[in-house]
Amino acid sequence: MKQTEPEFWVLEYITITKDPRSGLVVAIGGTEKAADILQRTGGFLSAAGPRGDYHRLPHGLPTEQQRLKATTASHALLAAGHSVHLDPALNMLVTPDGEREAALRYLARLAERVAAAETSGEVAEVLTEVAAPVQGLLPLTREVVVRAWTAACDLPGHSARNPSRSRGSGTPRDP
């Protein structure tokens, strides 16, 4: 018996994710039937895009509402026979602190690797994961701290102190 390649209905495949640029939850792909399900069960709105229509949740929804609507829509689509990829960050069935627990396990594994290292090369591999310029833990941690500071400074009633000024003299410090 000759085995044939399976047929994939790429146009019927739906991806539900959060767009990092706009912060909107979008659904891409699918058929008109899928669009109807997205609108009825998840409250998605149709929008014209450069490569055809897509669907999005309304602006300004709280994160928990976004997660609830995306999860509900994905399950309705699955029940109707559609192939769906739901971004794990939007899945209401995933525990909210799952990412934190995964990060803690990752750090514990790094510590175990260093403790079990038998060569300087093995130690260097772990240190590279921690301090790599782009993907390392230290640069990512720095980014979190800088974003937190920026967000805090943007809050109403916050008066950011200029670190380059010396004791209120009003003039920048000389080196």
PDB file of N, CA, C and O in Angstrom, residues 51-129:
ATOM      1  N   ARG A  51      -2.993  41.754   3.978  1.00  0.00           N
ATOM      2  CA  ARG A  51      -3.042  40.454   3.294  1.00  0.00           C
ATOM      3  C   ARG A  51      -4.395  39.784   3.486  1.00  0.00           C
ATOM      4  O   ARG A  51      -4.498  38.567   3.484  1.00  0.00           O
ATOM      5  N   GLY A  52      -5.411  40.576   3.681  1.00  0.00           N
ATOM      6  CA  GLY A  52      -6.743  40.030   3.871  1.00  0.00           C
ATOM      7  C   GLY A  52      -7.260  40.327   5.271  1.00  0.00           C
ATOM      8  O   GLY A  52      -6.558  40.890   6.109  1.00  0.00           O
ATOM      9  N   ASP A  53      -8.491  39.947   5.501  1.00  0.00           N
ATOM     10  CA  ASP A  53      -9.130  40.228   6.778  1.00  0.00           C
ATOM     11  C   ASP A  53      -8.468  39.434   7.907  1.00  0.00           C
ATOM     12  O   ASP A  53      -7.969  38.330   7.713  1.00  0.00           O
ATOM     13  N   TYR A  54      -8.488  40.028   9.076  1.00  0.00           N
ATOM     14  CA  TYR A  54      -8.093  39.344  10.296  1.00  0.00           C
ATOM     15  C   TYR A  54      -9.128  39.719  11.339  1.00  0.00           C
ATOM     16  O   TYR A  54     -10.044  40.496  11.079  1.00  0.00           O
ATOM     17  N   HIS A  55      -8.997  39.195  12.518  1.00  0.00           N
ATOM     18  CA  HIS A  55      -9.973  39.458  13.571  1.00  0.00           C
ATOM     19  C   HIS A  55      -9.219  39.896  14.814  1.00  0.00           C
ATOM     20  O   HIS A  55      -8.115  39.435  15.080  1.00  0.00           O
ATOM     21  N   ARG A  56      -9.833  40.787  15.575  1.00  0.00           N
ATOM     22  CA  ARG A  56      -9.182  41.295  16.781  1.00  0.00           C
ATOM     23  C   ARG A  56     -10.218  41.519  17.865  1.00  0.00           C
ATOM     24  O   ARG A  56     -11.400  41.716  17.576  1.00  0.00           O
ATOM     25  N   LEU A  57      -9.746  41.493  19.087  1.00  0.00           N
ATOM     26  CA  LEU A  57     -10.609  41.854  20.206  1.00  0.00           C
ATOM     27  C   LEU A  57     -10.669  43.376  20.293  1.00  0.00           C
ATOM     28  O   LEU A  57      -9.749  44.068  19.845  1.00  0.00           O
ATOM     29  N   PRO A  58     -11.725  43.912  20.878  1.00  0.00           N
ATOM     30  CA  PRO A  58     -11.834  45.376  21.000  1.00  0.00           C
ATOM     31  C   PRO A  58     -10.682  45.968  21.812  1.00  0.00           C
ATOM     32  O   PRO A  58     -10.110  45.308  22.685  1.00  0.00           O
ATOM     33  N   HIS A  59     -10.368  47.221  21.526  1.00  0.00           N
ATOM     34  CA  HIS A  59      -9.333  47.953  22.268  1.00  0.00           C
ATOM     35  C   HIS A  59      -9.738  48.090  23.731  1.00  0.00           C
ATOM     36  O   HIS A  59     -10.917  48.179  24.057  1.00  0.00           O
ATOM     37  N   GLY A  60      -8.748  48.127  24.609  1.00  0.00           N
ATOM     38  CA  GLY A  60      -8.976  48.472  25.998  1.00  0.00           C
ATOM     39  C   GLY A  60      -9.500  47.378  26.913  1.00  0.00           C
ATOM     40  O   GLY A  60      -9.838  47.662  28.053  1.00  0.00           O
ATOM     41  N   LEU A  61      -9.571  46.146  26.439  1.00  0.00           N
ATOM     42  CA  LEU A  61     -10.025  45.062  27.320  1.00  0.00           C
ATOM     43  C   LEU A  61      -8.952  44.738  28.346  1.00  0.00           C
ATOM     44  O   LEU A  61      -7.766  44.681  28.010  1.00  0.00           O
ATOM     45  N   PRO A  62      -9.333  44.489  29.588  1.00  0.00           N
ATOM     46  CA  PRO A  62      -8.346  44.052  30.585  1.00  0.00           C
ATOM     47  C   PRO A  62      -7.743  42.704  30.171  1.00  0.00           C
ATOM     48  O   PRO A  62      -8.374  41.923  29.454  1.00  0.00           O
ATOM     49  N   THR A  63      -6.550  42.426  30.651  1.00  0.00           N
ATOM     50  CA  THR A  63      -5.830  41.210  30.274  1.00  0.00           C
ATOM     51  C   THR A  63      -6.646  39.953  30.552  1.00  0.00           C
ATOM     52  O   THR A  63      -6.693  39.043  29.723  1.00  0.00           O
ATOM     53  N   GLU A  64      -7.299  39.892  31.700  1.00  0.00           N
ATOM     54  CA  GLU A  64      -8.082  38.693  32.026  1.00  0.00           C
ATOM     55  C   GLU A  64      -9.243  38.505  31.058  1.00  0.00           C
ATOM     56  O   GLU A  64      -9.576  37.379  30.698  1.00  0.00           O
ATOM     57  N   GLN A  65      -9.862  39.589  30.616  1.00  0.00           N
ATOM     58  CA  GLN A  65     -10.942  39.502  29.622  1.00  0.00           C
ATOM     59  C   GLN A  65     -10.387  39.022  28.282  1.00  0.00           C
ATOM     60  O   GLN A  65     -11.017  38.218  27.589  1.00  0.00           O
ATOM     61  N   GLN A  66      -9.222  39.521  27.906  1.00  0.00           N
ATOM     62  CA  GLN A  66      -8.583  39.075  26.667  1.00  0.00           C
ATOM     63  C   GLN A  66      -8.337  37.574  26.719  1.00  0.00           C
ATOM     64  O   GLN A  66      -8.628  36.852  25.759  1.00  0.00           O
ATOM     65  N   ARG A  67      -7.788  37.109  27.835  1.00  0.00           N
ATOM     66  CA  ARG A  67      -7.482  35.678  27.988  1.00  0.00           C
ATOM     67  C   ARG A  67      -8.759  34.842  27.941  1.00  0.00           C
ATOM     68  O   ARG A  67      -8.807  33.803  27.290  1.00  0.00           O
ATOM     69  N   LEU A  68      -9.802  35.294  28.631  1.00  0.00           N
ATOM     70  CA  LEU A  68     -11.062  34.556  28.672  1.00  0.00           C
ATOM     71  C   LEU A  68     -11.683  34.457  27.276  1.00  0.00           C
ATOM     72  O   LEU A  68     -12.081  33.373  26.836  1.00  0.00           O
ATOM     73  N   LYS A  69     -11.730  35.568  26.564  1.00  0.00           N
ATOM     74  CA  LYS A  69     -12.344  35.578  25.226  1.00  0.00           C
ATOM     75  C   LYS A  69     -11.530  34.745  24.230  1.00  0.00           C
ATOM     76  O   LYS A  69     -12.091  34.012  23.427  1.00  0.00           O
ATOM     77  N   ALA A  70     -10.206  34.847  24.293  1.00  0.00           N
ATOM     78  CA  ALA A  70      -9.354  34.077  23.379  1.00  0.00           C
ATOM     79  C   ALA A  70      -9.479  32.579  23.654  1.00  0.00           C
ATOM     80  O   ALA A  70      -9.570  31.772  22.721  1.00  0.00           O
ATOM     81  N   THR A  71      -9.495  32.197  24.917  1.00  0.00           N
ATOM     82  CA  THR A  71      -9.621  30.781  25.276  1.00  0.00           C
ATOM     83  C   THR A  71     -10.983  30.237  24.866  1.00  0.00           C
ATOM     84  O   THR A  71     -11.075  29.146  24.289  1.00  0.00           O
ATOM     85  N   THR A  72     -12.041  30.992  25.127  1.00  0.00           N
ATOM     86  CA  THR A  72     -13.391  30.574  24.752  1.00  0.00           C
ATOM     87  C   THR A  72     -13.500  30.383  23.245  1.00  0.00           C
ATOM     88  O   THR A  72     -14.018  29.363  22.769  1.00  0.00           O
ATOM     89  N   ALA A  73     -12.992  31.350  22.487  1.00  0.00           N
ATOM     90  CA  ALA A  73     -13.052  31.262  21.030  1.00  0.00           C
ATOM     91  C   ALA A  73     -12.244  30.075  20.513  1.00  0.00           C
ATOM     92  O   ALA A  73     -12.691  29.356  19.611  1.00  0.00           O
ATOM     93  N   SER A  74     -11.066  29.843  21.089  1.00  0.00           N
ATOM     94  CA  SER A  74     -10.235  28.732  20.605  1.00  0.00           C
ATOM     95  C   SER A  74     -10.913  27.388  20.843  1.00  0.00           C
ATOM     96  O   SER A  74     -10.872  26.507  19.985  1.00  0.00           O
ATOM     97  N   HIS A  75     -11.571  27.231  21.979  1.00  0.00           N
ATOM     98  CA  HIS A  75     -12.256  25.965  22.254  1.00  0.00           C
ATOM     99  C   HIS A  75     -13.477  25.781  21.365  1.00  0.00           C
ATOM    100  O   HIS A  75     -13.760  24.660  20.929  1.00  0.00           O
ATOM    101  N   ALA A  76     -14.177  26.861  21.070  1.00  0.00           N
ATOM    102  CA  ALA A  76     -15.318  26.764  20.155  1.00  0.00           C
ATOM    103  C   ALA A  76     -14.837  26.396  18.749  1.00  0.00           C
ATOM    104  O   ALA A  76     -15.471  25.585  18.067  1.00  0.00           O
ATOM    105  N   LEU A  77     -13.712  26.968  18.329  1.00  0.00           N
ATOM    106  CA  LEU A  77     -13.148  26.640  17.012  1.00  0.00           C
ATOM    107  C   LEU A  77     -12.705  25.179  16.966  1.00  0.00           C
ATOM    108  O   LEU A  77     -12.957  24.477  15.984  1.00  0.00           O
ATOM    109  N   LEU A  78     -12.045  24.717  18.014  1.00  0.00           N
ATOM    110  CA  LEU A  78     -11.619  23.316  18.071  1.00  0.00           C
ATOM    111  C   LEU A  78     -12.822  22.375  18.021  1.00  0.00           C
ATOM    112  O   LEU A  78     -12.800  21.362  17.324  1.00  0.00           O
ATOM    113  N   ALA A  79     -13.877  22.734  18.751  1.00  0.00           N
ATOM    114  CA  ALA A  79     -15.085  21.900  18.766  1.00  0.00           C
ATOM    115  C   ALA A  79     -15.743  21.845  17.393  1.00  0.00           C
ATOM    116  O   ALA A  79     -16.372  20.844  17.039  1.00  0.00           O
ATOM    117  N   ALA A  80     -15.563  22.898  16.601  1.00  0.00           N
ATOM    118  CA  ALA A  80     -16.135  22.941  15.254  1.00  0.00           C
ATOM    119  C   ALA A  80     -15.218  22.276  14.233  1.00  0.00           C
ATOM    120  O   ALA A  80     -15.538  22.244  13.043  1.00  0.00           O
ATOM    121  N   GLY A  81     -14.058  21.763  14.669  1.00  0.00           N
ATOM    122  CA  GLY A  81     -13.172  21.033  13.770  1.00  0.00           C
ATOM    123  C   GLY A  81     -12.050  21.843  13.160  1.00  0.00           C
ATOM    124  O   GLY A  81     -11.352  21.362  12.270  1.00  0.00           O
ATOM    125  N   HIS A  82     -11.837  23.051  13.621  1.00  0.00           N
ATOM    126  CA  HIS A  82     -10.756  23.878  13.080  1.00  0.00           C
ATOM    127  C   HIS A  82      -9.447  23.580  13.802  1.00  0.00           C
ATOM    128  O   HIS A  82      -9.449  23.180  14.965  1.00  0.00           O
ATOM    129  N   SER A  83      -8.335  23.806  13.125  1.00  0.00           N
ATOM    130  CA  SER A  83      -7.013  23.707  13.747  1.00  0.00           C
ATOM    131  C   SER A  83      -6.690  25.082  14.319  1.00  0.00           C
ATOM    132  O   SER A  83      -6.786  26.089  13.618  1.00  0.00           O
ATOM    133  N   VAL A  84      -6.307  25.120  15.587  1.00  0.00           N
ATOM    134  CA  VAL A  84      -6.091  26.393  16.261  1.00  0.00           C
ATOM    135  C   VAL A  84      -4.784  26.360  17.030  1.00  0.00           C
ATOM    136  O   VAL A  84      -4.479  25.373  17.690  1.00  0.00           O
ATOM    137  N   HIS A  85      -4.039  27.454  16.930  1.00  0.00           N
ATOM    138  CA  HIS A  85      -2.902  27.669  17.824  1.00  0.00           C
ATOM    139  C   HIS A  85      -3.272  28.849  18.703  1.00  0.00           C
ATOM    140  O   HIS A  85      -3.485  29.958  18.228  1.00  0.00           O
ATOM    141  N   LEU A  86      -3.360  28.613  20.008  1.00  0.00           N
ATOM    142  CA  LEU A  86      -3.632  29.668  20.984  1.00  0.00           C
ATOM    143  C   LEU A  86      -2.341  29.968  21.719  1.00  0.00           C
ATOM    144  O   LEU A  86      -1.725  29.071  22.308  1.00  0.00           O
ATOM    145  N   ASP A  87      -1.921  31.220  21.672  1.00  0.00           N
ATOM    146  CA  ASP A  87      -0.726  31.644  22.390  1.00  0.00           C
ATOM    147  C   ASP A  87      -0.875  31.239  23.855  1.00  0.00           C
ATOM    148  O   ASP A  87      -1.878  31.562  24.492  1.00  0.00           O
ATOM    149  N   PRO A  88       0.107  30.522  24.431  1.00  0.00           N
ATOM    150  CA  PRO A  88      -0.001  30.079  25.822  1.00  0.00           C
ATOM    151  C   PRO A  88      -0.249  31.226  26.806  1.00  0.00           C
ATOM    152  O   PRO A  88      -0.892  31.032  27.831  1.00  0.00           O
ATOM    153  N   ALA A  89       0.226  32.425  26.493  1.00  0.00           N
ATOM    154  CA  ALA A  89       0.010  33.568  27.384  1.00  0.00           C
ATOM    155  C   ALA A  89      -1.465  33.973  27.444  1.00  0.00           C
ATOM    156  O   ALA A  89      -1.884  34.661  28.368  1.00  0.00           O
ATOM    157  N   LEU A  90      -2.252  33.534  26.450  1.00  0.00           N
ATOM    158  CA  LEU A  90      -3.674  33.859  26.423  1.00  0.00           C
ATOM    159  C   LEU A  90      -4.550  32.730  26.941  1.00  0.00           C
ATOM    160  O   LEU A  90      -5.760  32.892  27.060  1.00  0.00           O
ATOM    161  N   ASN A  91      -3.970  31.606  27.226  1.00  0.00           N
ATOM    162  CA  ASN A  91      -4.748  30.433  27.616  1.00  0.00           C
ATOM    163  C   ASN A  91      -5.146  30.529  29.093  1.00  0.00           C
ATOM    164  O   ASN A  91      -4.303  30.472  29.982  1.00  0.00           O
ATOM    165  N   MET A  92      -6.455  30.662  29.346  1.00  0.00           N
ATOM    166  CA  MET A  92      -6.966  30.769  30.718  1.00  0.00           C
ATOM    167  C   MET A  92      -6.740  29.488  31.515  1.00  0.00           C
ATOM    168  O   MET A  92      -6.795  29.506  32.738  1.00  0.00           O
ATOM    169  N   LEU A  93      -6.541  28.382  30.821  1.00  0.00           N
ATOM    170  CA  LEU A  93      -6.390  27.107  31.509  1.00  0.00           C
ATOM    171  C   LEU A  93      -4.971  26.871  32.015  1.00  0.00           C
ATOM    172  O   LEU A  93      -4.714  25.892  32.696  1.00  0.00           O
ATOM    173  N   VAL A  94      -4.063  27.776  31.667  1.00  0.00           N
ATOM    174  CA  VAL A  94      -2.686  27.693  32.144  1.00  0.00           C
ATOM    175  C   VAL A  94      -2.600  28.493  33.436  1.00  0.00           C
ATOM    176  O   VAL A  94      -3.139  29.594  33.532  1.00  0.00           O
ATOM    177  N   THR A  95      -1.909  27.965  34.419  1.00  0.00           N
ATOM    178  CA  THR A  95      -1.800  28.688  35.681  1.00  0.00           C
ATOM    179  C   THR A  95      -1.027  29.980  35.479  1.00  0.00           C
ATOM    180  O   THR A  95      -0.027  30.017  34.761  1.00  0.00           O
ATOM    181  N   PRO A  96      -1.477  31.072  36.106  1.00  0.00           N
ATOM    182  CA  PRO A  96      -0.834  32.372  35.887  1.00  0.00           C
ATOM    183  C   PRO A  96       0.634  32.415  36.296  1.00  0.00           C
ATOM    184  O   PRO A  96       1.406  33.124  35.711  1.00  0.00           O
ATOM    185  N   ASP A  97       1.025  31.649  37.309  1.00  0.00           N
ATOM    186  CA  ASP A  97       2.418  31.704  37.738  1.00  0.00           C
ATOM    187  C   ASP A  97       3.258  30.604  37.100  1.00  0.00           C
ATOM    188  O   ASP A  97       4.368  30.343  37.527  1.00  0.00           O
ATOM    189  N   GLY A  98       2.746  29.965  36.067  1.00  0.00           N
ATOM    190  CA  GLY A  98       3.488  28.907  35.385  1.00  0.00           C
ATOM    191  C   GLY A  98       4.815  29.395  34.824  1.00  0.00           C
ATOM    192  O   GLY A  98       5.819  28.682  34.878  1.00  0.00           O
ATOM    193  N   GLU A  99       4.842  30.620  34.295  1.00  0.00           N
ATOM    194  CA  GLU A  99       6.082  31.160  33.744  1.00  0.00           C
ATOM    195  C   GLU A  99       7.104  31.407  34.843  1.00  0.00           C
ATOM    196  O   GLU A  99       8.288  31.168  34.667  1.00  0.00           O
ATOM    197  N   ARG A 100       6.641  31.881  35.976  1.00  0.00           N
ATOM    198  CA  ARG A 100       7.552  32.131  37.096  1.00  0.00           C
ATOM    199  C   ARG A 100       8.163  30.822  37.578  1.00  0.00           C
ATOM    200  O   ARG A 100       9.366  30.738  37.830  1.00  0.00           O
ATOM    201  N   GLU A 101       7.327  29.810  37.698  1.00  0.00           N
ATOM    202  CA  GLU A 101       7.826  28.507  38.137  1.00  0.00           C
ATOM    203  C   GLU A 101       8.841  27.948  37.138  1.00  0.00           C
ATOM    204  O   GLU A 101       9.854  27.384  37.532  1.00  0.00           O
ATOM    205  N   ALA A 102       8.580  28.124  35.850  1.00  0.00           N
ATOM    206  CA  ALA A 102       9.518  27.659  34.823  1.00  0.00           C
ATOM    207  C   ALA A 102      10.838  28.418  34.937  1.00  0.00           C
ATOM    208  O   ALA A 102      11.918  27.823  34.810  1.00  0.00           O
ATOM    209  N   ALA A 103      10.775  29.726  35.194  1.00  0.00           N
ATOM    210  CA  ALA A 103      11.995  30.518  35.343  1.00  0.00           C
ATOM    211  C   ALA A 103      12.796  30.058  36.561  1.00  0.00           C
ATOM    212  O   ALA A 103      14.026  29.948  36.495  1.00  0.00           O
ATOM    213  N   LEU A 104      12.093  29.778  37.646  1.00  0.00           N
ATOM    214  CA  LEU A 104      12.786  29.302  38.849  1.00  0.00           C
ATOM    215  C   LEU A 104      13.444  27.946  38.614  1.00  0.00           C
ATOM    216  O   LEU A 104      14.564  27.702  39.070  1.00  0.00           O
ATOM    217  N   ARG A 105      12.749  27.060  37.889  1.00  0.00           N
ATOM    218  CA  ARG A 105      13.343  25.748  37.565  1.00  0.00           C
ATOM    219  C   ARG A 105      14.581  25.928  36.692  1.00  0.00           C
ATOM    220  O   ARG A 105      15.596  25.255  36.883  1.00  0.00           O
ATOM    221  N   TYR A 106      14.510  26.850  35.731  1.00  0.00           N
ATOM    222  CA  TYR A 106      15.638  27.118  34.844  1.00  0.00           C
ATOM    223  C   TYR A 106      16.849  27.604  35.646  1.00  0.00           C
ATOM    224  O   TYR A 106      17.969  27.121  35.464  1.00  0.00           O
ATOM    225  N   LEU A 107      16.633  28.534  36.569  1.00  0.00           N
ATOM    226  CA  LEU A 107      17.735  29.041  37.391  1.00  0.00           C
ATOM    227  C   LEU A 107      18.305  27.946  38.285  1.00  0.00           C
ATOM    228  O   LEU A 107      19.523  27.857  38.467  1.00  0.00           O
ATOM    229  N   ALA A 108      17.438  27.105  38.828  1.00  0.00           N
ATOM    230  CA  ALA A 108      17.914  26.000  39.661  1.00  0.00           C
ATOM    231  C   ALA A 108      18.760  25.033  38.834  1.00  0.00           C
ATOM    232  O   ALA A 108      19.791  24.544  39.310  1.00  0.00           O
ATOM    233  N   ARG A 109      18.366  24.766  37.589  1.00  0.00           N
ATOM    234  CA  ARG A 109      19.156  23.884  36.719  1.00  0.00           C
ATOM    235  C   ARG A 109      20.514  24.497  36.409  1.00  0.00           C
ATOM    236  O   ARG A 109      21.522  23.789  36.345  1.00  0.00           O
ATOM    237  N   LEU A 110      20.550  25.819  36.205  1.00  0.00           N
ATOM    238  CA  LEU A 110      21.839  26.471  35.968  1.00  0.00           C
ATOM    239  C   LEU A 110      22.752  26.303  37.181  1.00  0.00           C
ATOM    240  O   LEU A 110      23.943  26.016  37.037  1.00  0.00           O
ATOM    241  N   ALA A 111      22.202  26.490  38.377  1.00  0.00           N
ATOM    242  CA  ALA A 111      23.002  26.320  39.593  1.00  0.00           C
ATOM    243  C   ALA A 111      23.502  24.885  39.721  1.00  0.00           C
ATOM    244  O   ALA A 111      24.661  24.653  40.105  1.00  0.00           O
ATOM    245  N   GLU A 112      22.655  23.922  39.391  1.00  0.00           N
ATOM    246  CA  GLU A 112      23.058  22.512  39.447  1.00  0.00           C
ATOM    247  C   GLU A 112      24.162  22.215  38.434  1.00  0.00           C
ATOM    248  O   GLU A 112      25.104  21.478  38.732  1.00  0.00           O
ATOM    249  N   ARG A 113      24.042  22.813  37.240  1.00  0.00           N
ATOM    250  CA  ARG A 113      25.075  22.601  36.213  1.00  0.00           C
ATOM    251  C   ARG A 113      26.423  23.137  36.677  1.00  0.00           C
ATOM    252  O   ARG A 113      27.459  22.512  36.457  1.00  0.00           O
ATOM    253  N   VAL A 114      26.418  24.306  37.320  1.00  0.00           N
ATOM    254  CA  VAL A 114      27.675  24.883  37.814  1.00  0.00           C
ATOM    255  C   VAL A 114      28.238  24.007  38.925  1.00  0.00           C
ATOM    256  O   VAL A 114      29.441  23.728  38.965  1.00  0.00           O
ATOM    257  N   ALA A 115      27.371  23.544  39.821  1.00  0.00           N
ATOM    258  CA  ALA A 115      27.835  22.704  40.929  1.00  0.00           C
ATOM    259  C   ALA A 115      28.411  21.386  40.431  1.00  0.00           C
ATOM    260  O   ALA A 115      29.347  20.854  41.017  1.00  0.00           O
ATOM    261  N   ALA A 116      27.884  20.868  39.324  1.00  0.00           N
ATOM    262  CA  ALA A 116      28.345  19.586  38.796  1.00  0.00           C
ATOM    263  C   ALA A 116      29.458  19.738  37.760  1.00  0.00           C
ATOM    264  O   ALA A 116      29.967  18.743  37.252  1.00  0.00           O
ATOM    265  N   ALA A 117      29.834  20.983  37.454  1.00  0.00           N
ATOM    266  CA  ALA A 117      30.843  21.219  36.416  1.00  0.00           C
ATOM    267  C   ALA A 117      32.177  20.592  36.793  1.00  0.00           C
ATOM    268  O   ALA A 117      32.609  20.661  37.942  1.00  0.00           O
ATOM    269  N   GLU A 118      32.808  19.976  35.800  1.00  0.00           N
ATOM    270  CA  GLU A 118      34.113  19.350  36.015  1.00  0.00           C
ATOM    271  C   GLU A 118      35.218  20.046  35.239  1.00  0.00           C
ATOM    272  O   GLU A 118      36.388  19.732  35.421  1.00  0.00           O
ATOM    273  N   THR A 119      34.825  20.984  34.360  1.00  0.00           N
ATOM    274  CA  THR A 119      35.825  21.727  33.593  1.00  0.00           C
ATOM    275  C   THR A 119      35.457  23.202  33.599  1.00  0.00           C
ATOM    276  O   THR A 119      34.306  23.573  33.838  1.00  0.00           O
ATOM    277  N   SER A 120      36.454  24.009  33.318  1.00  0.00           N
ATOM    278  CA  SER A 120      36.192  25.454  33.242  1.00  0.00           C
ATOM    279  C   SER A 120      35.285  25.761  32.047  1.00  0.00           C
ATOM    280  O   SER A 120      34.535  26.738  32.065  1.00  0.00           O
ATOM    281  N   GLY A 121      35.333  24.939  31.019  1.00  0.00           N
ATOM    282  CA  GLY A 121      34.458  25.119  29.865  1.00  0.00           C
ATOM    283  C   GLY A 121      32.985  24.972  30.222  1.00  0.00           C
ATOM    284  O   GLY A 121      32.139  25.715  29.725  1.00  0.00           O
ATOM    285  N   GLU A 122      32.682  24.002  31.098  1.00  0.00           N
ATOM    286  CA  GLU A 122      31.295  23.810  31.533  1.00  0.00           C
ATOM    287  C   GLU A 122      30.814  25.005  32.354  1.00  0.00           C
ATOM    288  O   GLU A 122      29.673  25.436  32.220  1.00  0.00           O
ATOM    289  N   VAL A 123      31.696  25.546  33.196  1.00  0.00           N
ATOM    290  CA  VAL A 123      31.350  26.738  33.970  1.00  0.00           C
ATOM    291  C   VAL A 123      31.135  27.916  33.017  1.00  0.00           C
ATOM    292  O   VAL A 123      30.178  28.688  33.161  1.00  0.00           O
ATOM    293  N   ALA A 124      32.009  28.047  32.028  1.00  0.00           N
ATOM    294  CA  ALA A 124      31.897  29.143  31.059  1.00  0.00           C
ATOM    295  C   ALA A 124      30.584  29.074  30.280  1.00  0.00           C
ATOM    296  O   ALA A 124      29.991  30.114  29.973  1.00  0.00           O
ATOM    297  N   GLU A 125      30.120  27.864  29.954  1.00  0.00           N
ATOM    298  CA  GLU A 125      28.844  27.723  29.238  1.00  0.00           C
ATOM    299  C   GLU A 125      27.693  28.300  30.056  1.00  0.00           C
ATOM    300  O   GLU A 125      26.830  29.002  29.530  1.00  0.00           O
ATOM    301  N   VAL A 126      27.677  27.994  31.344  1.00  0.00           N
ATOM    302  CA  VAL A 126      26.607  28.518  32.209  1.00  0.00           C
ATOM    303  C   VAL A 126      26.722  30.032  32.324  1.00  0.00           C
ATOM    304  O   VAL A 126      25.724  30.750  32.219  1.00  0.00           O
ATOM    305  N   LEU A 127      27.939  30.534  32.538  1.00  0.00           N
ATOM    306  CA  LEU A 127      28.133  31.981  32.651  1.00  0.00           C
ATOM    307  C   LEU A 127      27.743  32.700  31.367  1.00  0.00           C
ATOM    308  O   LEU A 127      27.224  33.813  31.405  1.00  0.00           O
ATOM    309  N   THR A 128      27.961  32.050  30.231  1.00  0.00           N
ATOM    310  CA  THR A 128      27.552  32.635  28.955  1.00  0.00           C
ATOM    311  C   THR A 128      26.036  32.754  28.889  1.00  0.00           C
ATOM    312  O   THR A 128      25.503  33.761  28.419  1.00  0.00           O
ATOM    313  N   GLU A 129      25.323  31.737  29.372  1.00  0.00           N
ATOM    314  CA  GLU A 129      23.856  31.818  29.390  1.00  0.00           C
ATOM    315  C   GLU A 129      23.383  32.955  30.288  1.00  0.00           C
ATOM    316  O   GLU A 129      22.383  33.594  30.010  1.00  0.00           O
TER     317      GLU A 129
END
